[in-house]
Amino acid sequence: MVTVPLAASVKLGKLPARVDPRTLSLAHYVDREVLPAPPPVLDLSAPVAEWPMYANDRLGDCTTAAAGHMIEAWTAAAAGAPVEVNEASVLAAFDAVKIVDRATGEEGAVELDVLKLWRSAGIGGHRIGAFARVARDDRDLVTTGTWLFGGLYIGLQLPLRAADQDVWDWTGSLDGPDAPGSWGGHAVDVVAYDDGGVTVVTWGALKRMTWAFWDRYCDEAWCVLSADYLAAGRSPAGFDLEALRHDLDLVTGGGR
């Protein structure tokens, strides 16, 4: 049997992170002296039996595929019954935000554009209420954001080495096939974490990533507020949910 190399059988599609001075930061809304510590281990993937590919084996739609996977994880964790957004809705969202490279014809999207679309128009009938950037190098904030919001929407600059790894891990080098972005940009969602690393959903399956890999290849991370996971107005003491909503309305014109 001939095995097709992973790099040849799947697509990526996350374009470089866009810097926007209006972007809100999760740290601003968290009072660490009041907010309970996140659990040392969290796994939101257990209730989900199957994760769709969402055409990410033939299209560079990882940014909207990751959104579909987040909706499935949220609904599974909150109600025990995952809601699977259909592929047509994921592809329609991708068509609305995709950018085509005129030289190569390759298609991709910016995570911030997906988040804005997700909040204003929704994806598959699911609209989010807010989003904020999470400092990638703040491990406590990463786990807090994953716990509070039912996962994180993240971007990676994958090295070519990752195509051959069962577990994404840093080899100790950042050159050649280990160079960040030498394979390309990829969007995934975090559904679990522990002391050893995180688990993400990608290409219709779960993938393990060490913290060493995260530290060197994660280039953006977002927490996303959704009624699918967090009921309106319900938040633990020490997290200012209403201030986050208010500030996002100010910088986006009410979600438009």
PDB file of C-alpha atoms in Angstrom, residues 16-255:
ATOM      1  CA  PRO A  16      -0.021  35.823   8.650  1.00  0.00           C
ATOM      2  CA  ALA A  17      -1.565  37.264  11.814  1.00  0.00           C
ATOM      3  CA  ARG A  18      -2.921  40.758  11.252  1.00  0.00           C
ATOM      4  CA  VAL A  19      -2.003  43.430  13.766  1.00  0.00           C
ATOM      5  CA  ASP A  20      -4.912  45.717  14.663  1.00  0.00           C
ATOM      6  CA  PRO A  21      -4.406  48.344  17.406  1.00  0.00           C
ATOM      7  CA  ARG A  22      -8.073  47.963  18.382  1.00  0.00           C
ATOM      8  CA  THR A  23      -7.656  44.272  19.211  1.00  0.00           C
ATOM      9  CA  LEU A  24      -8.706  43.502  22.777  1.00  0.00           C
ATOM     10  CA  SER A  25      -6.522  41.479  25.138  1.00  0.00           C
ATOM     11  CA  LEU A  26      -7.896  38.809  27.480  1.00  0.00           C
ATOM     12  CA  ALA A  27      -5.474  39.847  30.236  1.00  0.00           C
ATOM     13  CA  HIS A  28      -7.316  43.158  30.609  1.00  0.00           C
ATOM     14  CA  TYR A  29     -10.500  41.402  31.755  1.00  0.00           C
ATOM     15  CA  VAL A  30      -9.020  38.831  34.112  1.00  0.00           C
ATOM     16  CA  ASP A  31      -8.425  39.523  37.805  1.00  0.00           C
ATOM     17  CA  ARG A  32      -6.021  36.738  38.702  1.00  0.00           C
ATOM     18  CA  GLU A  33      -6.321  37.440  42.416  1.00  0.00           C
ATOM     19  CA  VAL A  34     -10.053  36.683  42.322  1.00  0.00           C
ATOM     20  CA  LEU A  35     -10.580  34.293  39.426  1.00  0.00           C
ATOM     21  CA  PRO A  36     -10.309  30.613  40.419  1.00  0.00           C
ATOM     22  CA  ALA A  37      -7.299  28.796  39.014  1.00  0.00           C
ATOM     23  CA  PRO A  38      -8.069  26.698  35.932  1.00  0.00           C
ATOM     24  CA  PRO A  39      -8.001  22.929  36.444  1.00  0.00           C
ATOM     25  CA  PRO A  40      -4.585  21.345  35.835  1.00  0.00           C
ATOM     26  CA  VAL A  41      -6.101  19.036  33.215  1.00  0.00           C
ATOM     27  CA  LEU A  42      -8.962  19.836  30.837  1.00  0.00           C
ATOM     28  CA  ASP A  43     -10.404  17.719  28.007  1.00  0.00           C
ATOM     29  CA  LEU A  44     -13.399  18.918  25.998  1.00  0.00           C
ATOM     30  CA  SER A  45     -12.982  16.363  23.227  1.00  0.00           C
ATOM     31  CA  ALA A  46     -14.431  13.272  24.912  1.00  0.00           C
ATOM     32  CA  PRO A  47     -18.114  13.732  23.918  1.00  0.00           C
ATOM     33  CA  VAL A  48     -17.210  14.118  20.225  1.00  0.00           C
ATOM     34  CA  ALA A  49     -16.959  10.904  18.226  1.00  0.00           C
ATOM     35  CA  GLU A  50     -16.075  12.411  14.855  1.00  0.00           C
ATOM     36  CA  TRP A  51     -14.532  15.639  13.609  1.00  0.00           C
ATOM     37  CA  PRO A  52     -15.279  16.644   9.985  1.00  0.00           C
ATOM     38  CA  MET A  53     -12.469  17.334   7.529  1.00  0.00           C
ATOM     39  CA  TYR A  54     -14.407  20.303   6.130  1.00  0.00           C
ATOM     40  CA  ALA A  55     -12.560  19.992   2.803  1.00  0.00           C
ATOM     41  CA  ASN A  56      -9.234  20.992   4.383  1.00  0.00           C
ATOM     42  CA  ASP A  57      -7.635  18.109   2.491  1.00  0.00           C
ATOM     43  CA  ARG A  58      -8.268  19.967  -0.785  1.00  0.00           C
ATOM     44  CA  LEU A  59      -8.849  23.623   0.159  1.00  0.00           C
ATOM     45  CA  GLY A  60      -6.918  26.046   2.338  1.00  0.00           C
ATOM     46  CA  ASP A  61      -9.949  26.653   4.575  1.00  0.00           C
ATOM     47  CA  CYS A  62      -8.384  25.690   7.914  1.00  0.00           C
ATOM     48  CA  THR A  63      -9.457  29.019   9.443  1.00  0.00           C
ATOM     49  CA  THR A  64     -13.169  28.314   9.010  1.00  0.00           C
ATOM     50  CA  ALA A  65     -12.783  24.555   9.527  1.00  0.00           C
ATOM     51  CA  ALA A  66     -11.361  25.342  12.976  1.00  0.00           C
ATOM     52  CA  ALA A  67     -14.426  27.487  13.690  1.00  0.00           C
ATOM     53  CA  GLY A  68     -16.687  24.564  12.798  1.00  0.00           C
ATOM     54  CA  HIS A  69     -14.709  22.304  15.118  1.00  0.00           C
ATOM     55  CA  MET A  70     -15.035  24.836  17.954  1.00  0.00           C
ATOM     56  CA  ILE A  71     -18.826  24.895  17.576  1.00  0.00           C
ATOM     57  CA  GLU A  72     -18.876  21.110  17.753  1.00  0.00           C
ATOM     58  CA  ALA A  73     -16.691  21.076  20.874  1.00  0.00           C
ATOM     59  CA  TRP A  74     -18.763  23.778  22.603  1.00  0.00           C
ATOM     60  CA  THR A  75     -22.104  22.120  21.989  1.00  0.00           C
ATOM     61  CA  ALA A  76     -20.750  18.734  23.043  1.00  0.00           C
ATOM     62  CA  ALA A  77     -19.280  20.081  26.281  1.00  0.00           C
ATOM     63  CA  ALA A  78     -22.292  22.205  27.195  1.00  0.00           C
ATOM     64  CA  ALA A  79     -25.111  19.837  26.287  1.00  0.00           C
ATOM     65  CA  GLY A  80     -23.461  16.473  25.705  1.00  0.00           C
ATOM     66  CA  ALA A  81     -24.772  16.467  22.137  1.00  0.00           C
ATOM     67  CA  PRO A  82     -22.352  17.881  19.556  1.00  0.00           C
ATOM     68  CA  VAL A  83     -23.783  20.029  16.772  1.00  0.00           C
ATOM     69  CA  GLU A  84     -21.930  19.483  13.528  1.00  0.00           C
ATOM     70  CA  VAL A  85     -22.014  22.504  11.231  1.00  0.00           C
ATOM     71  CA  ASN A  86     -22.373  21.330   7.649  1.00  0.00           C
ATOM     72  CA  GLU A  87     -19.510  21.623   5.203  1.00  0.00           C
ATOM     73  CA  ALA A  88     -21.429  24.001   2.933  1.00  0.00           C
ATOM     74  CA  SER A  89     -21.671  26.558   5.760  1.00  0.00           C
ATOM     75  CA  VAL A  90     -17.956  26.294   6.543  1.00  0.00           C
ATOM     76  CA  LEU A  91     -17.074  26.751   2.871  1.00  0.00           C
ATOM     77  CA  ALA A  92     -19.493  29.676   2.499  1.00  0.00           C
ATOM     78  CA  ALA A  93     -17.756  31.415   5.390  1.00  0.00           C
ATOM     79  CA  PHE A  94     -14.381  30.723   3.800  1.00  0.00           C
ATOM     80  CA  ASP A  95     -15.555  32.161   0.478  1.00  0.00           C
ATOM     81  CA  ALA A  96     -16.586  35.353   2.307  1.00  0.00           C
ATOM     82  CA  VAL A  97     -13.135  35.991   3.792  1.00  0.00           C
ATOM     83  CA  LYS A  98     -10.612  34.168   1.608  1.00  0.00           C
ATOM     84  CA  ILE A  99      -7.694  35.897  -0.049  1.00  0.00           C
ATOM     85  CA  VAL A 100      -6.295  34.484  -3.269  1.00  0.00           C
ATOM     86  CA  ASP A 101      -2.602  34.768  -4.094  1.00  0.00           C
ATOM     87  CA  ARG A 102      -2.583  36.061  -7.673  1.00  0.00           C
ATOM     88  CA  ALA A 103       0.807  34.538  -8.390  1.00  0.00           C
ATOM     89  CA  THR A 104       0.099  30.998  -7.179  1.00  0.00           C
ATOM     90  CA  GLY A 105      -3.694  30.774  -7.018  1.00  0.00           C
ATOM     91  CA  GLU A 106      -3.425  29.525  -3.432  1.00  0.00           C
ATOM     92  CA  GLU A 107      -6.316  30.477  -1.146  1.00  0.00           C
ATOM     93  CA  GLY A 108      -6.165  31.312   2.550  1.00  0.00           C
ATOM     94  CA  ALA A 109      -7.621  33.589   5.188  1.00  0.00           C
ATOM     95  CA  VAL A 110      -6.690  35.767   8.165  1.00  0.00           C
ATOM     96  CA  GLU A 111      -7.980  34.563  11.540  1.00  0.00           C
ATOM     97  CA  LEU A 112      -9.075  38.067  12.545  1.00  0.00           C
ATOM     98  CA  ASP A 113     -11.241  38.292   9.412  1.00  0.00           C
ATOM     99  CA  VAL A 114     -12.882  34.983  10.318  1.00  0.00           C
ATOM    100  CA  LEU A 115     -13.568  36.171  13.872  1.00  0.00           C
ATOM    101  CA  LYS A 116     -15.175  39.379  12.619  1.00  0.00           C
ATOM    102  CA  LEU A 117     -17.376  37.468  10.162  1.00  0.00           C
ATOM    103  CA  TRP A 118     -18.257  34.924  12.850  1.00  0.00           C
ATOM    104  CA  ARG A 119     -19.425  37.719  15.143  1.00  0.00           C
ATOM    105  CA  SER A 120     -21.320  39.780  12.557  1.00  0.00           C
ATOM    106  CA  ALA A 121     -22.898  37.156  10.292  1.00  0.00           C
ATOM    107  CA  GLY A 122     -22.270  33.833  11.987  1.00  0.00           C
ATOM    108  CA  ILE A 123     -21.074  30.492  10.636  1.00  0.00           C
ATOM    109  CA  GLY A 124     -23.718  27.857  10.067  1.00  0.00           C
ATOM    110  CA  GLY A 125     -26.227  29.842  12.119  1.00  0.00           C
ATOM    111  CA  HIS A 126     -23.855  30.212  15.075  1.00  0.00           C
ATOM    112  CA  ARG A 127     -22.750  33.740  15.966  1.00  0.00           C
ATOM    113  CA  ILE A 128     -20.140  34.547  18.603  1.00  0.00           C
ATOM    114  CA  GLY A 129     -20.500  37.384  21.099  1.00  0.00           C
ATOM    115  CA  ALA A 130     -16.904  38.493  21.585  1.00  0.00           C
ATOM    116  CA  PHE A 131     -13.275  37.576  21.059  1.00  0.00           C
ATOM    117  CA  ALA A 132      -9.957  38.683  22.523  1.00  0.00           C
ATOM    118  CA  ARG A 133      -6.300  37.978  21.924  1.00  0.00           C
ATOM    119  CA  VAL A 134      -4.495  35.704  24.382  1.00  0.00           C
ATOM    120  CA  ALA A 135      -0.796  36.250  25.091  1.00  0.00           C
ATOM    121  CA  ARG A 136       0.832  33.130  23.678  1.00  0.00           C
ATOM    122  CA  ASP A 137       3.758  33.194  26.106  1.00  0.00           C
ATOM    123  CA  ASP A 138       1.534  33.393  29.211  1.00  0.00           C
ATOM    124  CA  ARG A 139       0.892  29.715  30.018  1.00  0.00           C
ATOM    125  CA  ASP A 140      -1.486  30.539  32.866  1.00  0.00           C
ATOM    126  CA  LEU A 141      -3.560  32.800  30.644  1.00  0.00           C
ATOM    127  CA  VAL A 142      -3.598  30.195  27.861  1.00  0.00           C
ATOM    128  CA  THR A 143      -5.030  27.552  30.183  1.00  0.00           C
ATOM    129  CA  THR A 144      -7.393  30.061  31.804  1.00  0.00           C
ATOM    130  CA  GLY A 145      -8.720  31.108  28.406  1.00  0.00           C
ATOM    131  CA  THR A 146      -9.173  27.498  27.320  1.00  0.00           C
ATOM    132  CA  TRP A 147     -11.063  26.708  30.517  1.00  0.00           C
ATOM    133  CA  LEU A 148     -13.252  29.837  30.551  1.00  0.00           C
ATOM    134  CA  PHE A 149     -14.235  29.775  26.886  1.00  0.00           C
ATOM    135  CA  GLY A 150     -14.185  26.094  26.004  1.00  0.00           C
ATOM    136  CA  GLY A 151     -11.054  26.106  23.902  1.00  0.00           C
ATOM    137  CA  LEU A 152      -8.870  28.538  21.975  1.00  0.00           C
ATOM    138  CA  TYR A 153      -8.755  29.476  18.301  1.00  0.00           C
ATOM    139  CA  ILE A 154      -5.060  29.504  17.450  1.00  0.00           C
ATOM    140  CA  GLY A 155      -2.650  29.937  14.573  1.00  0.00           C
ATOM    141  CA  LEU A 156       0.554  28.013  13.947  1.00  0.00           C
ATOM    142  CA  GLN A 157       3.544  28.579  11.719  1.00  0.00           C
ATOM    143  CA  LEU A 158       4.146  24.915  11.013  1.00  0.00           C
ATOM    144  CA  PRO A 159       7.611  23.579  10.237  1.00  0.00           C
ATOM    145  CA  LEU A 160       8.035  20.931   7.553  1.00  0.00           C
ATOM    146  CA  ARG A 161       9.096  18.560  10.330  1.00  0.00           C
ATOM    147  CA  ALA A 162       5.508  18.559  11.639  1.00  0.00           C
ATOM    148  CA  ALA A 163       4.344  16.619   8.579  1.00  0.00           C
ATOM    149  CA  ASP A 164       6.222  13.564   9.858  1.00  0.00           C
ATOM    150  CA  GLN A 165       5.447  13.801  13.574  1.00  0.00           C
ATOM    151  CA  ASP A 166       2.728  11.821  15.364  1.00  0.00           C
ATOM    152  CA  VAL A 167       3.045  14.336  18.200  1.00  0.00           C
ATOM    153  CA  TRP A 168       4.057  17.851  17.257  1.00  0.00           C
ATOM    154  CA  ASP A 169       7.213  18.534  19.221  1.00  0.00           C
ATOM    155  CA  TRP A 170      10.214  20.812  18.946  1.00  0.00           C
ATOM    156  CA  THR A 171      13.382  18.977  17.946  1.00  0.00           C
ATOM    157  CA  GLY A 172      15.801  21.575  19.333  1.00  0.00           C
ATOM    158  CA  SER A 173      16.427  23.297  16.008  1.00  0.00           C
ATOM    159  CA  LEU A 174      14.736  26.197  14.236  1.00  0.00           C
ATOM    160  CA  ASP A 175      16.559  25.752  10.934  1.00  0.00           C
ATOM    161  CA  GLY A 176      15.786  23.859   7.726  1.00  0.00           C
ATOM    162  CA  PRO A 177      12.716  21.631   8.114  1.00  0.00           C
ATOM    163  CA  ASP A 178      12.324  22.896  11.692  1.00  0.00           C
ATOM    164  CA  ALA A 179      12.050  26.559  10.697  1.00  0.00           C
ATOM    165  CA  PRO A 180       8.742  28.202  11.702  1.00  0.00           C
ATOM    166  CA  GLY A 181       6.475  28.508   8.684  1.00  0.00           C
ATOM    167  CA  SER A 182       8.609  26.299   6.433  1.00  0.00           C
ATOM    168  CA  TRP A 183       5.485  24.203   5.822  1.00  0.00           C
ATOM    169  CA  GLY A 184       3.012  27.103   6.185  1.00  0.00           C
ATOM    170  CA  GLY A 185       0.406  28.759   8.400  1.00  0.00           C
ATOM    171  CA  HIS A 186      -2.359  26.643   9.921  1.00  0.00           C
ATOM    172  CA  ALA A 187      -5.412  27.343  12.085  1.00  0.00           C
ATOM    173  CA  VAL A 188      -6.617  24.832  14.682  1.00  0.00           C
ATOM    174  CA  ASP A 189      -8.636  24.852  17.893  1.00  0.00           C
ATOM    175  CA  VAL A 190      -7.449  23.741  21.318  1.00  0.00           C
ATOM    176  CA  VAL A 191      -9.748  21.202  22.996  1.00  0.00           C
ATOM    177  CA  ALA A 192      -7.532  19.903  25.815  1.00  0.00           C
ATOM    178  CA  TYR A 193      -4.443  20.672  27.859  1.00  0.00           C
ATOM    179  CA  ASP A 194      -2.299  19.219  30.640  1.00  0.00           C
ATOM    180  CA  ASP A 195       1.241  19.653  31.945  1.00  0.00           C
ATOM    181  CA  GLY A 196       2.694  18.100  28.820  1.00  0.00           C
ATOM    182  CA  GLY A 197       0.974  20.208  26.203  1.00  0.00           C
ATOM    183  CA  VAL A 198      -2.307  20.705  24.359  1.00  0.00           C
ATOM    184  CA  THR A 199      -4.560  18.729  22.049  1.00  0.00           C
ATOM    185  CA  VAL A 200      -5.965  20.392  18.943  1.00  0.00           C
ATOM    186  CA  VAL A 201      -8.396  19.426  16.204  1.00  0.00           C
ATOM    187  CA  THR A 202      -7.007  19.399  12.685  1.00  0.00           C
ATOM    188  CA  TRP A 203      -7.822  17.578   9.445  1.00  0.00           C
ATOM    189  CA  GLY A 204     -10.720  15.698  11.010  1.00  0.00           C
ATOM    190  CA  ALA A 205      -8.741  14.287  13.948  1.00  0.00           C
ATOM    191  CA  LEU A 206      -7.143  15.093  17.289  1.00  0.00           C
ATOM    192  CA  LYS A 207      -3.482  16.074  17.333  1.00  0.00           C
ATOM    193  CA  ARG A 208      -1.184  16.313  20.324  1.00  0.00           C
ATOM    194  CA  MET A 209       1.255  19.239  20.653  1.00  0.00           C
ATOM    195  CA  THR A 210       3.897  19.765  23.340  1.00  0.00           C
ATOM    196  CA  TRP A 211       4.326  23.085  25.123  1.00  0.00           C
ATOM    197  CA  ALA A 212       7.822  23.298  23.590  1.00  0.00           C
ATOM    198  CA  PHE A 213       6.221  23.175  20.143  1.00  0.00           C
ATOM    199  CA  TRP A 214       3.597  25.738  21.170  1.00  0.00           C
ATOM    200  CA  ASP A 215       6.255  28.141  22.429  1.00  0.00           C
ATOM    201  CA  ARG A 216       8.090  28.155  19.108  1.00  0.00           C
ATOM    202  CA  TYR A 217       5.372  27.747  16.496  1.00  0.00           C
ATOM    203  CA  CYS A 218       2.144  29.290  17.814  1.00  0.00           C
ATOM    204  CA  ASP A 219       1.902  32.810  16.375  1.00  0.00           C
ATOM    205  CA  GLU A 220      -1.605  33.843  17.526  1.00  0.00           C
ATOM    206  CA  ALA A 221      -4.248  32.716  20.004  1.00  0.00           C
ATOM    207  CA  TRP A 222      -7.806  33.907  20.568  1.00  0.00           C
ATOM    208  CA  CYS A 223     -10.478  33.236  23.153  1.00  0.00           C
ATOM    209  CA  VAL A 224     -13.981  33.255  21.691  1.00  0.00           C
ATOM    210  CA  LEU A 225     -17.185  33.910  23.631  1.00  0.00           C
ATOM    211  CA  SER A 226     -20.099  31.819  22.400  1.00  0.00           C
ATOM    212  CA  ALA A 227     -23.562  31.172  23.799  1.00  0.00           C
ATOM    213  CA  ASP A 228     -23.020  27.582  22.620  1.00  0.00           C
ATOM    214  CA  TYR A 229     -20.659  27.175  25.584  1.00  0.00           C
ATOM    215  CA  LEU A 230     -21.086  30.106  27.960  1.00  0.00           C
ATOM    216  CA  ALA A 231     -24.644  31.244  28.662  1.00  0.00           C
ATOM    217  CA  ALA A 232     -25.233  34.980  28.329  1.00  0.00           C
ATOM    218  CA  GLY A 233     -24.194  36.858  31.433  1.00  0.00           C
ATOM    219  CA  ARG A 234     -22.747  33.804  33.162  1.00  0.00           C
ATOM    220  CA  SER A 235     -19.104  34.118  34.136  1.00  0.00           C
ATOM    221  CA  PRO A 236     -17.030  33.230  37.207  1.00  0.00           C
ATOM    222  CA  ALA A 237     -16.024  35.899  39.701  1.00  0.00           C
ATOM    223  CA  GLY A 238     -12.855  37.619  38.569  1.00  0.00           C
ATOM    224  CA  PHE A 239     -13.682  37.732  34.862  1.00  0.00           C
ATOM    225  CA  ASP A 240     -15.349  40.888  33.539  1.00  0.00           C
ATOM    226  CA  LEU A 241     -17.524  39.514  30.766  1.00  0.00           C
ATOM    227  CA  GLU A 242     -19.667  42.613  30.374  1.00  0.00           C
ATOM    228  CA  ALA A 243     -16.631  44.879  30.027  1.00  0.00           C
ATOM    229  CA  LEU A 244     -15.296  42.640  27.243  1.00  0.00           C
ATOM    230  CA  ARG A 245     -18.593  42.836  25.383  1.00  0.00           C
ATOM    231  CA  HIS A 246     -18.819  46.595  25.879  1.00  0.00           C
ATOM    232  CA  ASP A 247     -15.281  47.271  24.703  1.00  0.00           C
ATOM    233  CA  LEU A 248     -15.678  45.098  21.637  1.00  0.00           C
ATOM    234  CA  ASP A 249     -18.858  46.976  20.709  1.00  0.00           C
ATOM    235  CA  LEU A 250     -16.913  50.238  20.969  1.00  0.00           C
ATOM    236  CA  VAL A 251     -14.134  49.163  18.618  1.00  0.00           C
ATOM    237  CA  THR A 252     -16.340  47.312  16.117  1.00  0.00           C
ATOM    238  CA  GLY A 253     -19.389  49.546  15.992  1.00  0.00           C
ATOM    239  CA  GLY A 254     -21.653  47.039  17.682  1.00  0.00           C
ATOM    240  CA  GLY A 255     -20.418  44.054  15.716  1.00  0.00           C
TER     241      GLY A 255
END
